[in-house]
Amino acid sequence: MDAILLQILNGLDKGSAYALIALGLTLIFGTLGVVNFAHGALFMIGAFCAVTLQRLLNLSFETIDETQTDFLGNALKVKTPYVEAWFGPQMGGTIIDWAVPLAILFAVPIMVFVGYAMERGLIKHFYKRPHADQILVTFGLAIVLQEVIKYFYGANPIQTPAPEALSGIVNVGAIIGMDIVYPVWRIVYFFFSLLVIGGIFSFLQFTTFGMVVRAGMADRETVGLLGINIDKRFTVMFGIAAAVAGLAGVMYTPINSPNYHMGMDFLVLSFVVVVVGGMGSLPGAVLAGFLLGILESFASMNEIKSIIPGIDQIIIYVVAIIILLTRPRGLMGRKGVMED
């Protein structure tokens, strides 16, 4: 039972990332009808926002410390971060330690701007083009962004640790009388993803802006005839979708050290999640994300792999084939989406 609960926790952890990325993908497809293969790159850019802020906070200057000497008796040069000089060693050290959570505030405006620029500068020209054209141009954009990151940050993974207070483990099974320890940050990531998902659904459900967007997703022409500039609202939704992907990347950095190809690693899996959940279905994307994350986690157990070697590498695709054979529109797909 301990092993089962542990695998469920691992699945929820992976599913959180899948669900957040798939949610952003579905927002873009549901509003603009664009198959955005550059969405994984947005996840990557969010992760490198955290890396950038960490580096900025660690910028330092050298001073001579007369209290410290080398073996020849010469005073040593000591590097002091500017943040510690401005706010004091204790407060400055705390700010540096909490670089990843603080990167949320740093990443949101950047990701909204990147999403806006991407939509206005490139993707708007492909609204009425075939989906194959959209896939090719956005996939090409993803490769360009990947190479830009590689040029400025290098090819090696960059460690971005979680705050010290959240970097340990906790006995999550103590509540039910079991001994199950799990990393604190992974639990934080799960609840963070629930908060973001809940915020997106609440925004769409309970705000006037969100209701207009949902109406535009259902019948774009009628909303336009009412004098509402639905295109401008859809552009905002593209920025929001980019921010969701970026936030997923920011908070994932302590779990998986950022590297230039991490966006591609998640892209294919996230599209499988979207298809399984149902193209254009936001609840379907979230449900499929967590479901496939849990299945992948169980498939990675040694007991399962000893019976079916390599099953952990293909389980998601096998499940996708089975679901699409039985439910061609996915778990919660809508009639008419990508069926023309």
Tab-separated table of C-alpha atoms in Angstrom:
chain	number	residue	atom	x	y	z
A	1	MET	CA	0.000	0.000	0.000
A	2	ASP	CA	2.914	2.354	0.742
A	3	ALA	CA	4.291	1.771	-2.761
A	4	ILE	CA	0.891	2.404	-4.348
A	5	LEU	CA	0.376	5.701	-2.536
A	6	LEU	CA	3.920	6.760	-3.377
A	7	GLN	CA	3.335	6.105	-7.064
A	8	ILE	CA	0.089	8.082	-6.924
A	9	LEU	CA	2.035	11.018	-5.460
A	10	ASN	CA	4.654	10.671	-8.205
A	11	GLY	CA	1.866	10.565	-10.786
A	12	LEU	CA	0.210	13.696	-9.424
A	13	ASP	CA	3.606	15.408	-9.545
A	14	LYS	CA	4.149	14.532	-13.227
A	15	GLY	CA	0.495	15.084	-14.015
A	16	SER	CA	0.690	18.618	-12.624
A	17	ALA	CA	3.240	19.599	-15.270
A	18	TYR	CA	1.327	17.804	-18.035
A	19	ALA	CA	-1.955	19.404	-16.978
A	20	LEU	CA	-0.558	22.953	-16.837
A	21	ILE	CA	1.119	22.752	-20.241
A	22	ALA	CA	-1.876	21.012	-21.807
A	23	LEU	CA	-4.193	23.637	-20.293
A	24	GLY	CA	-2.263	26.410	-22.024
A	25	LEU	CA	-2.235	24.474	-25.299
A	26	THR	CA	-5.992	23.975	-25.109
A	27	LEU	CA	-6.604	27.645	-24.286
A	28	ILE	CA	-4.785	28.620	-27.469
A	29	PHE	CA	-6.457	26.003	-29.638
A	30	GLY	CA	-9.899	26.585	-28.160
A	31	THR	CA	-9.787	30.350	-28.700
A	32	LEU	CA	-7.643	30.846	-31.782
A	33	GLY	CA	-7.894	27.426	-33.417
A	34	VAL	CA	-4.089	27.313	-33.674
A	35	VAL	CA	-2.078	24.141	-33.089
A	36	ASN	CA	0.866	25.735	-31.262
A	37	PHE	CA	3.955	23.519	-31.376
A	38	ALA	CA	5.966	26.336	-29.776
A	39	HIS	CA	4.142	25.928	-26.479
A	40	GLY	CA	6.843	23.680	-25.051
A	41	ALA	CA	9.315	26.490	-25.740
A	42	LEU	CA	7.184	28.776	-23.557
A	43	PHE	CA	7.556	26.234	-20.731
A	44	MET	CA	11.328	26.347	-21.302
A	45	ILE	CA	11.434	30.163	-21.323
A	46	GLY	CA	9.576	30.211	-18.000
A	47	ALA	CA	12.186	27.891	-16.511
A	48	PHE	CA	14.993	30.137	-17.726
A	49	CYS	CA	13.235	33.155	-16.237
A	50	ALA	CA	13.920	31.486	-12.878
A	51	VAL	CA	17.537	30.855	-13.901
A	52	THR	CA	17.937	34.495	-14.975
A	53	LEU	CA	16.509	35.895	-11.760
A	54	GLN	CA	18.736	33.607	-9.716
A	55	ARG	CA	21.776	34.905	-11.592
A	56	LEU	CA	20.670	38.518	-11.205
A	57	LEU	CA	20.211	38.092	-7.461
A	58	ASN	CA	23.678	36.544	-7.200
A	59	LEU	CA	25.437	39.426	-8.949
A	60	SER	CA	28.188	40.521	-6.585
A	61	PHE	CA	31.131	42.855	-6.120
A	62	GLU	CA	34.537	42.196	-4.596
A	63	THR	CA	35.806	43.751	-1.372
A	64	ILE	CA	38.969	43.278	0.688
A	65	ASP	CA	38.298	41.479	3.975
A	66	GLU	CA	41.159	42.234	6.367
A	67	THR	CA	39.881	39.576	8.792
A	68	GLN	CA	40.566	36.784	6.294
A	69	THR	CA	44.031	36.036	4.907
A	70	ASP	CA	45.655	33.473	2.664
A	71	PHE	CA	48.652	31.345	3.630
A	72	LEU	CA	50.979	34.264	2.844
A	73	GLY	CA	49.093	36.606	5.157
A	74	ASN	CA	47.496	38.659	2.365
A	75	ALA	CA	43.943	39.905	2.853
A	76	LEU	CA	41.399	37.957	0.824
A	77	LYS	CA	39.007	39.308	-1.739
A	78	VAL	CA	35.410	38.470	-0.780
A	79	LYS	CA	32.433	38.504	-3.135
A	80	THR	CA	29.324	40.133	-1.688
A	81	PRO	CA	26.000	39.975	-3.569
A	82	TYR	CA	24.505	43.404	-4.214
A	83	VAL	CA	21.236	42.195	-2.692
A	84	GLU	CA	22.980	41.478	0.619
A	85	ALA	CA	24.706	44.873	0.502
A	86	TRP	CA	21.377	46.643	-0.058
A	87	PHE	CA	19.127	44.704	2.317
A	88	GLY	CA	21.599	43.260	4.773
A	89	PRO	CA	23.096	39.759	4.943
A	90	GLN	CA	20.044	38.120	6.491
A	91	MET	CA	17.331	39.664	4.319
A	92	GLY	CA	19.520	39.533	1.209
A	93	GLY	CA	20.334	35.879	1.806
A	94	THR	CA	16.626	35.113	2.200
A	95	ILE	CA	15.799	36.854	-1.089
A	96	ILE	CA	18.474	34.847	-2.906
A	97	ASP	CA	17.293	31.619	-1.273
A	98	TRP	CA	13.704	32.241	-2.423
A	99	ALA	CA	14.719	33.085	-6.013
A	100	VAL	CA	12.454	30.430	-7.593
A	101	PRO	CA	9.169	31.527	-5.935
A	102	LEU	CA	10.087	35.183	-6.538
A	103	ALA	CA	10.631	34.313	-10.201
A	104	ILE	CA	6.848	33.958	-10.499
A	105	LEU	CA	6.545	37.744	-10.241
A	106	PHE	CA	9.479	38.139	-12.617
A	107	ALA	CA	8.166	35.656	-15.197
A	108	VAL	CA	4.494	36.649	-15.504
A	109	PRO	CA	4.981	39.991	-17.328
A	110	ILE	CA	7.770	38.511	-19.455
A	111	MET	CA	5.666	35.526	-20.507
A	112	VAL	CA	2.615	37.670	-21.263
A	113	PHE	CA	4.801	39.906	-23.447
A	114	VAL	CA	6.387	36.912	-25.207
A	115	GLY	CA	2.937	35.405	-25.841
A	116	TYR	CA	1.583	38.720	-27.133
A	117	ALA	CA	4.587	39.229	-29.418
A	118	MET	CA	4.372	35.660	-30.700
A	119	GLU	CA	0.681	35.958	-31.499
A	120	ARG	CA	0.818	39.434	-33.070
A	121	GLY	CA	4.107	38.961	-34.876
A	122	LEU	CA	3.680	35.497	-36.336
A	123	ILE	CA	0.726	33.328	-35.434
A	124	LYS	CA	-2.021	35.787	-36.460
A	125	HIS	CA	-0.904	35.333	-40.067
A	126	PHE	CA	-1.732	31.616	-39.895
A	127	TYR	CA	-5.250	31.671	-38.436
A	128	LYS	CA	-6.896	30.666	-41.687
A	129	ARG	CA	-4.095	28.435	-42.907
A	130	PRO	CA	-4.242	24.597	-42.646
A	131	HIS	CA	-3.223	23.033	-39.336
A	132	ALA	CA	-0.205	21.491	-41.069
A	133	ASP	CA	1.114	24.987	-41.828
A	134	GLN	CA	0.531	26.057	-38.219
A	135	ILE	CA	2.417	23.026	-36.930
A	136	LEU	CA	5.373	23.627	-39.238
A	137	VAL	CA	5.769	27.319	-38.460
A	138	THR	CA	5.324	26.980	-34.690
A	139	PHE	CA	7.645	23.962	-34.577
A	140	GLY	CA	10.240	26.013	-36.452
A	141	LEU	CA	9.768	28.847	-33.961
A	142	ALA	CA	10.292	26.386	-31.103
A	143	ILE	CA	13.609	25.273	-32.604
A	144	VAL	CA	14.736	28.895	-32.992
A	145	LEU	CA	13.875	29.715	-29.374
A	146	GLN	CA	15.611	26.540	-28.229
A	147	GLU	CA	18.809	27.489	-30.033
A	148	VAL	CA	18.674	31.037	-28.652
A	149	ILE	CA	18.508	29.646	-25.109
A	150	LYS	CA	21.354	27.261	-25.901
A	151	TYR	CA	23.495	30.145	-27.189
A	152	PHE	CA	23.041	32.335	-24.111
A	153	TYR	CA	22.858	29.698	-21.366
A	154	GLY	CA	24.850	26.772	-22.757
A	155	ALA	CA	23.893	23.158	-23.363
A	156	ASN	CA	24.321	21.820	-19.831
A	157	PRO	CA	21.511	21.673	-17.239
A	158	ILE	CA	21.574	24.523	-14.728
A	159	GLN	CA	20.779	23.705	-11.123
A	160	THR	CA	18.120	25.964	-9.641
A	161	PRO	CA	17.463	24.858	-6.053
A	162	ALA	CA	14.248	25.291	-4.132
A	163	PRO	CA	14.249	27.457	-0.992
A	164	GLU	CA	16.023	25.719	1.872
A	165	ALA	CA	12.819	25.639	3.930
A	166	LEU	CA	11.064	23.722	1.131
A	167	SER	CA	13.908	21.496	-0.057
A	168	GLY	CA	13.584	18.676	2.458
A	169	ILE	CA	11.187	15.754	2.797
A	170	VAL	CA	8.025	15.311	4.832
A	171	ASN	CA	6.196	12.246	6.083
A	172	VAL	CA	2.931	12.614	4.190
A	173	GLY	CA	1.718	9.212	5.353
A	174	ALA	CA	1.719	10.127	9.037
A	175	ILE	CA	-1.828	11.460	8.709
A	176	ILE	CA	-3.154	7.999	7.857
A	177	GLY	CA	-0.720	6.049	9.999
A	178	MET	CA	1.708	5.108	7.218
A	179	ASP	CA	5.386	5.845	6.664
A	180	ILE	CA	5.586	7.645	3.306
A	181	VAL	CA	8.175	10.398	2.899
A	182	TYR	CA	8.062	12.712	-0.085
A	183	PRO	CA	9.952	15.854	-1.231
A	184	VAL	CA	8.294	19.013	0.036
A	185	TRP	CA	8.809	20.938	-3.202
A	186	ARG	CA	6.984	18.337	-5.272
A	187	ILE	CA	3.984	18.694	-2.970
A	188	VAL	CA	4.251	22.484	-3.326
A	189	TYR	CA	4.293	22.091	-7.109
A	190	PHE	CA	1.141	19.977	-7.042
A	191	PHE	CA	-0.813	22.492	-4.963
A	192	PHE	CA	0.576	25.364	-7.031
A	193	SER	CA	-0.734	23.686	-10.190
A	194	LEU	CA	-4.158	23.251	-8.575
A	195	LEU	CA	-4.140	26.960	-7.691
A	196	VAL	CA	-3.288	27.993	-11.259
A	197	ILE	CA	-5.827	25.605	-12.788
A	198	GLY	CA	-8.513	26.792	-10.382
A	199	GLY	CA	-7.645	30.410	-11.162
A	200	ILE	CA	-7.967	29.874	-14.933
A	201	PHE	CA	-11.308	28.093	-14.644
A	202	SER	CA	-12.641	30.732	-12.222
A	203	PHE	CA	-11.504	33.502	-14.551
A	204	LEU	CA	-13.315	31.946	-17.497
A	205	GLN	CA	-16.416	31.049	-15.499
A	206	PHE	CA	-17.049	34.034	-13.244
A	207	THR	CA	-15.671	37.129	-14.999
A	208	THR	CA	-17.307	39.091	-17.798
A	209	PHE	CA	-14.122	38.855	-19.842
A	210	GLY	CA	-14.061	35.090	-19.399
A	211	MET	CA	-17.726	34.702	-20.326
A	212	VAL	CA	-17.185	36.661	-23.536
A	213	VAL	CA	-14.182	34.484	-24.347
A	214	ARG	CA	-16.225	31.312	-23.783
A	215	ALA	CA	-18.961	32.701	-25.993
A	216	GLY	CA	-16.382	33.495	-28.665
A	217	MET	CA	-15.016	29.962	-28.452
A	218	ALA	CA	-18.531	28.621	-29.078
A	219	ASP	CA	-19.584	31.091	-31.804
A	220	ARG	CA	-16.976	33.633	-32.828
A	221	GLU	CA	-18.989	35.254	-35.629
A	222	THR	CA	-22.068	35.965	-33.489
A	223	VAL	CA	-19.982	37.576	-30.759
A	224	GLY	CA	-18.298	39.735	-33.397
A	225	LEU	CA	-21.676	40.856	-34.734
A	226	LEU	CA	-22.516	42.157	-31.243
A	227	GLY	CA	-19.761	44.734	-31.628
A	228	ILE	CA	-17.239	42.959	-29.387
A	229	ASN	CA	-13.625	42.874	-30.517
A	230	ILE	CA	-13.180	39.170	-29.856
A	231	ASP	CA	-9.794	39.071	-31.611
A	232	LYS	CA	-8.302	41.396	-29.015
A	233	ARG	CA	-9.646	39.216	-26.202
A	234	PHE	CA	-8.258	36.089	-27.839
A	235	THR	CA	-4.860	37.788	-28.042
A	236	VAL	CA	-5.050	38.390	-24.292
A	237	MET	CA	-5.888	34.712	-23.814
A	238	PHE	CA	-2.769	33.796	-25.795
A	239	GLY	CA	-0.744	35.881	-23.363
A	240	ILE	CA	-2.455	34.183	-20.414
A	241	ALA	CA	-1.766	30.741	-21.907
A	242	ALA	CA	1.896	31.701	-22.323
A	243	ALA	CA	1.991	32.822	-18.686
A	244	VAL	CA	0.517	29.486	-17.543
A	245	ALA	CA	3.214	27.578	-19.441
A	246	GLY	CA	5.872	29.910	-18.059
A	247	LEU	CA	4.700	29.468	-14.468
A	248	ALA	CA	4.746	25.697	-14.941
A	249	GLY	CA	8.368	26.013	-16.080
A	250	VAL	CA	9.401	28.352	-13.247
A	251	MET	CA	8.154	26.082	-10.495
A	252	TYR	CA	9.488	22.949	-12.190
A	253	THR	CA	13.127	24.097	-12.141
A	254	PRO	CA	14.012	22.576	-8.739
A	255	ILE	CA	12.530	19.244	-9.890
A	256	ASN	CA	14.275	19.099	-13.258
A	257	SER	CA	17.306	21.341	-13.832
A	258	PRO	CA	16.558	23.636	-16.796
A	259	ASN	CA	18.168	22.809	-20.127
A	260	TYR	CA	17.608	24.044	-23.650
A	261	HIS	CA	15.669	20.976	-24.839
A	262	MET	CA	13.280	20.620	-21.886
A	263	GLY	CA	10.484	22.258	-23.883
A	264	MET	CA	10.682	19.593	-26.581
A	265	ASP	CA	10.762	16.872	-23.928
A	266	PHE	CA	7.371	17.984	-22.623
A	267	LEU	CA	5.827	19.122	-25.913
A	268	VAL	CA	5.013	15.747	-27.465
A	269	LEU	CA	3.679	14.329	-24.198
A	270	SER	CA	1.544	17.421	-23.667
A	271	PHE	CA	-0.010	17.127	-27.127
A	272	VAL	CA	-0.827	13.501	-26.380
A	273	VAL	CA	-2.492	14.723	-23.185
A	274	VAL	CA	-4.529	17.291	-25.145
A	275	VAL	CA	-5.650	14.725	-27.707
A	276	VAL	CA	-6.566	12.166	-25.039
A	277	GLY	CA	-8.503	14.763	-23.057
A	278	GLY	CA	-10.267	16.016	-26.184
A	279	MET	CA	-9.163	18.830	-28.499
A	280	GLY	CA	-10.551	22.119	-27.207
A	281	SER	CA	-11.705	20.710	-23.839
A	282	LEU	CA	-10.116	22.457	-20.841
A	283	PRO	CA	-11.476	19.972	-18.254
A	284	GLY	CA	-10.387	17.133	-20.523
A	285	ALA	CA	-6.817	18.463	-20.711
A	286	VAL	CA	-6.545	18.665	-16.911
A	287	LEU	CA	-8.145	15.257	-16.363
A	288	ALA	CA	-5.953	13.571	-18.977
A	289	GLY	CA	-2.830	15.265	-17.585
A	290	PHE	CA	-3.275	13.810	-14.110
A	291	LEU	CA	-4.541	10.456	-15.410
A	292	LEU	CA	-1.589	9.895	-17.736
A	293	GLY	CA	0.853	11.148	-15.103
A	294	ILE	CA	-0.389	8.516	-12.633
A	295	LEU	CA	-0.328	5.756	-15.260
A	296	GLU	CA	3.226	6.673	-16.258
A	297	SER	CA	4.261	6.616	-12.611
A	298	PHE	CA	2.867	3.117	-12.038
A	299	ALA	CA	4.460	1.899	-15.278
A	300	SER	CA	7.874	2.991	-13.971
A	301	MET	CA	7.700	0.557	-11.032
A	302	ASN	CA	10.360	-2.165	-11.192
A	303	GLU	CA	7.706	-4.844	-10.687
A	304	ILE	CA	5.873	-3.665	-13.805
A	305	LYS	CA	9.016	-3.162	-15.899
A	306	SER	CA	10.254	-6.649	-15.042
A	307	ILE	CA	7.082	-8.045	-16.624
A	308	ILE	CA	6.911	-5.659	-19.603
A	309	PRO	CA	10.357	-4.103	-20.236
A	310	GLY	CA	10.217	-0.513	-21.473
A	311	ILE	CA	6.525	-0.077	-20.676
A	312	ASP	CA	7.262	3.176	-18.813
A	313	GLN	CA	8.466	4.704	-22.100
A	314	ILE	CA	5.373	3.844	-24.128
A	315	ILE	CA	2.502	3.606	-21.644
A	316	ILE	CA	1.152	7.069	-22.460
A	317	TYR	CA	1.046	6.333	-26.177
A	318	VAL	CA	-0.541	2.911	-25.636
A	319	VAL	CA	-3.273	4.462	-23.479
A	320	ALA	CA	-3.770	7.212	-26.082
A	321	ILE	CA	-4.270	4.624	-28.836
A	322	ILE	CA	-6.776	2.673	-26.739
A	323	ILE	CA	-8.772	5.787	-25.787
A	324	LEU	CA	-8.844	7.180	-29.319
A	325	LEU	CA	-9.948	3.838	-30.742
A	326	THR	CA	-12.866	3.706	-28.324
A	327	ARG	CA	-13.541	7.464	-28.068
A	328	PRO	CA	-12.258	9.191	-31.233
A	329	ARG	CA	-12.876	12.664	-29.791
A	330	GLY	CA	-10.973	11.892	-26.570
A	331	LEU	CA	-12.328	11.741	-23.052
A	332	MET	CA	-14.200	15.054	-23.157
A	333	GLY	CA	-13.822	16.201	-26.770
A	334	ARG	CA	-16.404	18.382	-28.472
A	335	LYS	CA	-18.161	17.480	-31.711
A	336	GLY	CA	-16.806	19.198	-34.793
A	337	VAL	CA	-13.368	20.127	-33.391
A	338	MET	CA	-10.717	19.290	-36.021
A	339	GLU	CA	-13.221	17.077	-37.822
A	340	ASP	CA	-13.652	19.188	-40.942
